[in-house]
mmCIF file of C-alpha atoms in Angstrom:
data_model
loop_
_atom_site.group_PDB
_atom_site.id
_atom_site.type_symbol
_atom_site.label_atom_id
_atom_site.label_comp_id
_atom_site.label_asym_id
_atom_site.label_seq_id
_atom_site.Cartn_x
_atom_site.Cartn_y
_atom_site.Cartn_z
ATOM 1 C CA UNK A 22 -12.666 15.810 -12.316
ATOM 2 C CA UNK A 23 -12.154 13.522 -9.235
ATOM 3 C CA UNK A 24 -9.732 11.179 -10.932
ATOM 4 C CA UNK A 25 -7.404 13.889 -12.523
ATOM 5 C CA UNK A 26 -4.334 13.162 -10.555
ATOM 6 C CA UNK A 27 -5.119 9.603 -11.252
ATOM 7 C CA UNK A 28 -4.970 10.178 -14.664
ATOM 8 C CA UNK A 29 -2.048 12.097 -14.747
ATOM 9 C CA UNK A 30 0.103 9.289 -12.951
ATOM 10 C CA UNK A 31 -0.779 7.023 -15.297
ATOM 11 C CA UNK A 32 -0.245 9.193 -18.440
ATOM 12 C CA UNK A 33 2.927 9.811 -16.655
ATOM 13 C CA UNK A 34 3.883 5.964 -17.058
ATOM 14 C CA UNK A 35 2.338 5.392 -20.420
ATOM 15 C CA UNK A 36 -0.174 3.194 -18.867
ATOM 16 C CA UNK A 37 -3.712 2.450 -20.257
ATOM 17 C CA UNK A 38 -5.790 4.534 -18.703
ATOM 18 C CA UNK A 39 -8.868 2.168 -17.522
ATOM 19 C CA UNK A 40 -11.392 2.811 -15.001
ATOM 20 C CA UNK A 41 -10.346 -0.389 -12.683
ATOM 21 C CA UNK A 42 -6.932 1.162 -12.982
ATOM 22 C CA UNK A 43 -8.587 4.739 -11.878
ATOM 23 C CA UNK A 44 -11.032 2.707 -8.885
ATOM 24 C CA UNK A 45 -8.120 1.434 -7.620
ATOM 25 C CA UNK A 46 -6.075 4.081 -7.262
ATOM 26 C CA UNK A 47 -8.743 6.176 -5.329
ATOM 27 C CA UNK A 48 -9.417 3.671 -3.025
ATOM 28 C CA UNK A 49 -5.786 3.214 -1.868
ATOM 29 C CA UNK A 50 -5.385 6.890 -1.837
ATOM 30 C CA UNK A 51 -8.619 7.138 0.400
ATOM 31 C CA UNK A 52 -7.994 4.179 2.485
ATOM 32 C CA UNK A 53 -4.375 4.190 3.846
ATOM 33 C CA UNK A 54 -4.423 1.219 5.817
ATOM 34 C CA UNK A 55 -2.500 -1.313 3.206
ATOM 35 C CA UNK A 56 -5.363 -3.931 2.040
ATOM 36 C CA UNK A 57 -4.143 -6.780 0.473
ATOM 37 C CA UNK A 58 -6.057 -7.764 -3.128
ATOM 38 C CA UNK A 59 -9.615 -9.693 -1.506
ATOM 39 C CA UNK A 60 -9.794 -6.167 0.404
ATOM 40 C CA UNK A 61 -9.528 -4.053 -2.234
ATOM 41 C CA UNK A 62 -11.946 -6.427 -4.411
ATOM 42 C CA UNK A 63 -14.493 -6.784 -1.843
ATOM 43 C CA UNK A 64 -14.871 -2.534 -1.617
ATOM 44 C CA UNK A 65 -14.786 -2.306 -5.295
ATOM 45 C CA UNK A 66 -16.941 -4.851 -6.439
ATOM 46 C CA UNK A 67 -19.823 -3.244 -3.969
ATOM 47 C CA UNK A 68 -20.309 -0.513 -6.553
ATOM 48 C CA UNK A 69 -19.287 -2.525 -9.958
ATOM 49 C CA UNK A 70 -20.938 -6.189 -10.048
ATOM 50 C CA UNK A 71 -19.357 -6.965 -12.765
ATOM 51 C CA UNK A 72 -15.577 -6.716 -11.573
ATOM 52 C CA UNK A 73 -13.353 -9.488 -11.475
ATOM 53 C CA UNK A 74 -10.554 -10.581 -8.848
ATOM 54 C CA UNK A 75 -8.185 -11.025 -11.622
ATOM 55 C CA UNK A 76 -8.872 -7.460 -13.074
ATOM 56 C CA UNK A 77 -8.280 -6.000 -9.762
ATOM 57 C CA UNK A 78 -4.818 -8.536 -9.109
ATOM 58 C CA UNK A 79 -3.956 -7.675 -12.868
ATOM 59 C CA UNK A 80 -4.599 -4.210 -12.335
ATOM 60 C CA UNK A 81 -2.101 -4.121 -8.846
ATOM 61 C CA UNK A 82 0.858 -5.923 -10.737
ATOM 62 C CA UNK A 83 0.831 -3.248 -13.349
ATOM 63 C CA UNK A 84 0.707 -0.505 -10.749
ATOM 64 C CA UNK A 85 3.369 -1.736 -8.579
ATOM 65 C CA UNK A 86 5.802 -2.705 -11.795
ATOM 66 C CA UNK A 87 5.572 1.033 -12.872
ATOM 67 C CA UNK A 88 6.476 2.137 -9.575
ATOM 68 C CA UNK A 89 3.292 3.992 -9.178
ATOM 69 C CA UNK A 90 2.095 1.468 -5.683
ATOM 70 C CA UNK A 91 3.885 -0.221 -3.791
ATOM 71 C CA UNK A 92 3.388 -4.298 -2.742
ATOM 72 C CA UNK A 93 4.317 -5.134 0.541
ATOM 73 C CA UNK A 94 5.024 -8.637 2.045
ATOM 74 C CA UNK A 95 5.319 -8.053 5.836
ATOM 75 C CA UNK A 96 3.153 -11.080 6.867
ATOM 76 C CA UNK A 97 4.696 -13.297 4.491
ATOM 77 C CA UNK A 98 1.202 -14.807 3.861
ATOM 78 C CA UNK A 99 -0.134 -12.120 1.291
ATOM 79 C CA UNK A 100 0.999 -9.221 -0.814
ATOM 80 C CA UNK A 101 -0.403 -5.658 0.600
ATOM 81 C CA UNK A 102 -0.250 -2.643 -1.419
ATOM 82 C CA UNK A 103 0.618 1.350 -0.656
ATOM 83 C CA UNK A 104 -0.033 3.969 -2.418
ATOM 84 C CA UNK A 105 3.118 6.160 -0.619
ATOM 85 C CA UNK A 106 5.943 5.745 -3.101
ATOM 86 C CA UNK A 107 8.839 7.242 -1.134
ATOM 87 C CA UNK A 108 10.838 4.908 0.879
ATOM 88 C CA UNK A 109 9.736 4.418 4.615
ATOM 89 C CA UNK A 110 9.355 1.506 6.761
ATOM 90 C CA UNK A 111 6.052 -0.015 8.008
ATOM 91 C CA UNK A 112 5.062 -1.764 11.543
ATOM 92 C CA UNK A 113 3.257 -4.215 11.954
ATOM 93 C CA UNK A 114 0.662 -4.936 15.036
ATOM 94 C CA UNK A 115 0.807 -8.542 15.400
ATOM 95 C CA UNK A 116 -3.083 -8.088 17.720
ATOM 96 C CA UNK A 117 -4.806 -6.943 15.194
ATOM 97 C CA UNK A 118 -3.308 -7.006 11.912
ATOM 98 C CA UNK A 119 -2.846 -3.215 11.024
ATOM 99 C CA UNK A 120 0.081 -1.797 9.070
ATOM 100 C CA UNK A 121 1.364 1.461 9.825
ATOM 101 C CA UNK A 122 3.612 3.831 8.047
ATOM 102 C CA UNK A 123 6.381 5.047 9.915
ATOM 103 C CA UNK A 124 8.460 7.891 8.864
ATOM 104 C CA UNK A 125 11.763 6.571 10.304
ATOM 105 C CA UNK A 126 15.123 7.701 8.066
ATOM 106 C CA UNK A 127 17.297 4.899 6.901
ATOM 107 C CA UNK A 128 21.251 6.047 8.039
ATOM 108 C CA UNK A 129 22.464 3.299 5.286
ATOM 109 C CA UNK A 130 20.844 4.742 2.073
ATOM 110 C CA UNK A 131 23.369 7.979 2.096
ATOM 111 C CA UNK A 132 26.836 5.375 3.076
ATOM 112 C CA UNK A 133 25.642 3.309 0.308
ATOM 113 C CA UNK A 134 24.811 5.734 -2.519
ATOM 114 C CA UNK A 135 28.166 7.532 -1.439
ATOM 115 C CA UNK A 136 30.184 4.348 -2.210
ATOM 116 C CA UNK A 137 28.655 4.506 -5.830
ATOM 117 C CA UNK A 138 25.583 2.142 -5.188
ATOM 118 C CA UNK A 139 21.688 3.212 -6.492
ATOM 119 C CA UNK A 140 19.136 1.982 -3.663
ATOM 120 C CA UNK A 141 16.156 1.160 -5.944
ATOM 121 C CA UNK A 142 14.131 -0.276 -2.786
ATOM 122 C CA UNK A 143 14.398 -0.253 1.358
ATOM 123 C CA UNK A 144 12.174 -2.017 3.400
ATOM 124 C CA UNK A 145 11.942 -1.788 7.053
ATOM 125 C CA UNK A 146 9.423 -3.685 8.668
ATOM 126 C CA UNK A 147 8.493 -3.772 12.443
ATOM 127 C CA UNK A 148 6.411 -6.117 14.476
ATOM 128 C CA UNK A 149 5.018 -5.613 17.864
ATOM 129 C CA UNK A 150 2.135 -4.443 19.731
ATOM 130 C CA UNK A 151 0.410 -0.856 18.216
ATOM 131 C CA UNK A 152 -0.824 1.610 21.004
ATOM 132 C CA UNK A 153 -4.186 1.065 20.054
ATOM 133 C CA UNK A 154 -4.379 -2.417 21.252
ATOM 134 C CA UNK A 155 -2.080 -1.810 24.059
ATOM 135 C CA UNK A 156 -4.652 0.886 25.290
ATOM 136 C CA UNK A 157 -7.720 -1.551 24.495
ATOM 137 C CA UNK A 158 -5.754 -3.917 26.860
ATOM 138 C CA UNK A 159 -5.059 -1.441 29.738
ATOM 139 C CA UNK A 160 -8.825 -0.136 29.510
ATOM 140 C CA UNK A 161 -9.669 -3.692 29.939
ATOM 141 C CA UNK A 162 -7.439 -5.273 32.619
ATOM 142 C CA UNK A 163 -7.067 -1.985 34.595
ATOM 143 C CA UNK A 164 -3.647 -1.498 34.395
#
């Protein structure tokens, strides 16, 4: 069964197991690049006329309250939403818009949890250029 692991994260939780809740859940696992809610609607709703934004947006906030997405609020503008649970950081290219994991170690998390704290949440966001466009750029101009 292609939703399996799906189903087993949300039996997991105790969460009604619906097949928005499944939809979802494939498509961030499949498409890595953090879409915010009209992104994930717009793929979705291709193959299921009758879906609604506010089944999808309903559908997210129950996710990310059991802890099995994350939302993400790097632009400020819009919530995003990432399937990788663990803590890491994500960058930001300010050309074009893409968010990107990175894999970078917080030194804090271990001084903090030593002095008796429990880190629940980091978030480490970078902004800049990506390599992508910086390469698009160079191809273009020549240098």
């Amino acid at each position: 069964m292609m939703f399996e692991k799906y189903v087993n994260l949300l039996k997991k939780k105790s969460i009604q197991i619906t097949p928005q809740r499944l939809e979802i859940l494939k498509y961030l696992d499949n498409h890595r690049n953090h879409p915010a809610v009209d992104q994930i609607y717009k793929e979705l709703k291709r193959n299921n006329p009758s879906l609604s934004k506010t089944t999808v947006y309903n559908s997210l906030e129950i996710l990310n309250k059991h802890k099995i997405i994350n939302s993400i609020s790097i632009t400020g503008l819009e919530s995003r939403y990432d399937i990788i649970n663990e803590m890491h950081h994500h960058f930001m290219c300010k050309k074009c818009g893409r968010i990107i994991d990175i894999e970078i170690a917080c030194p804090n998390i271990k001084k903090i949890s030593e002095i008796g704290h429990k880190i629940e949440e980091v978030h480490g966001y970078f902004k800049g250029i990506c390599k992508e466009c910086i390469d698009k750029e160079i191809d273009k101009h020549g240098s």
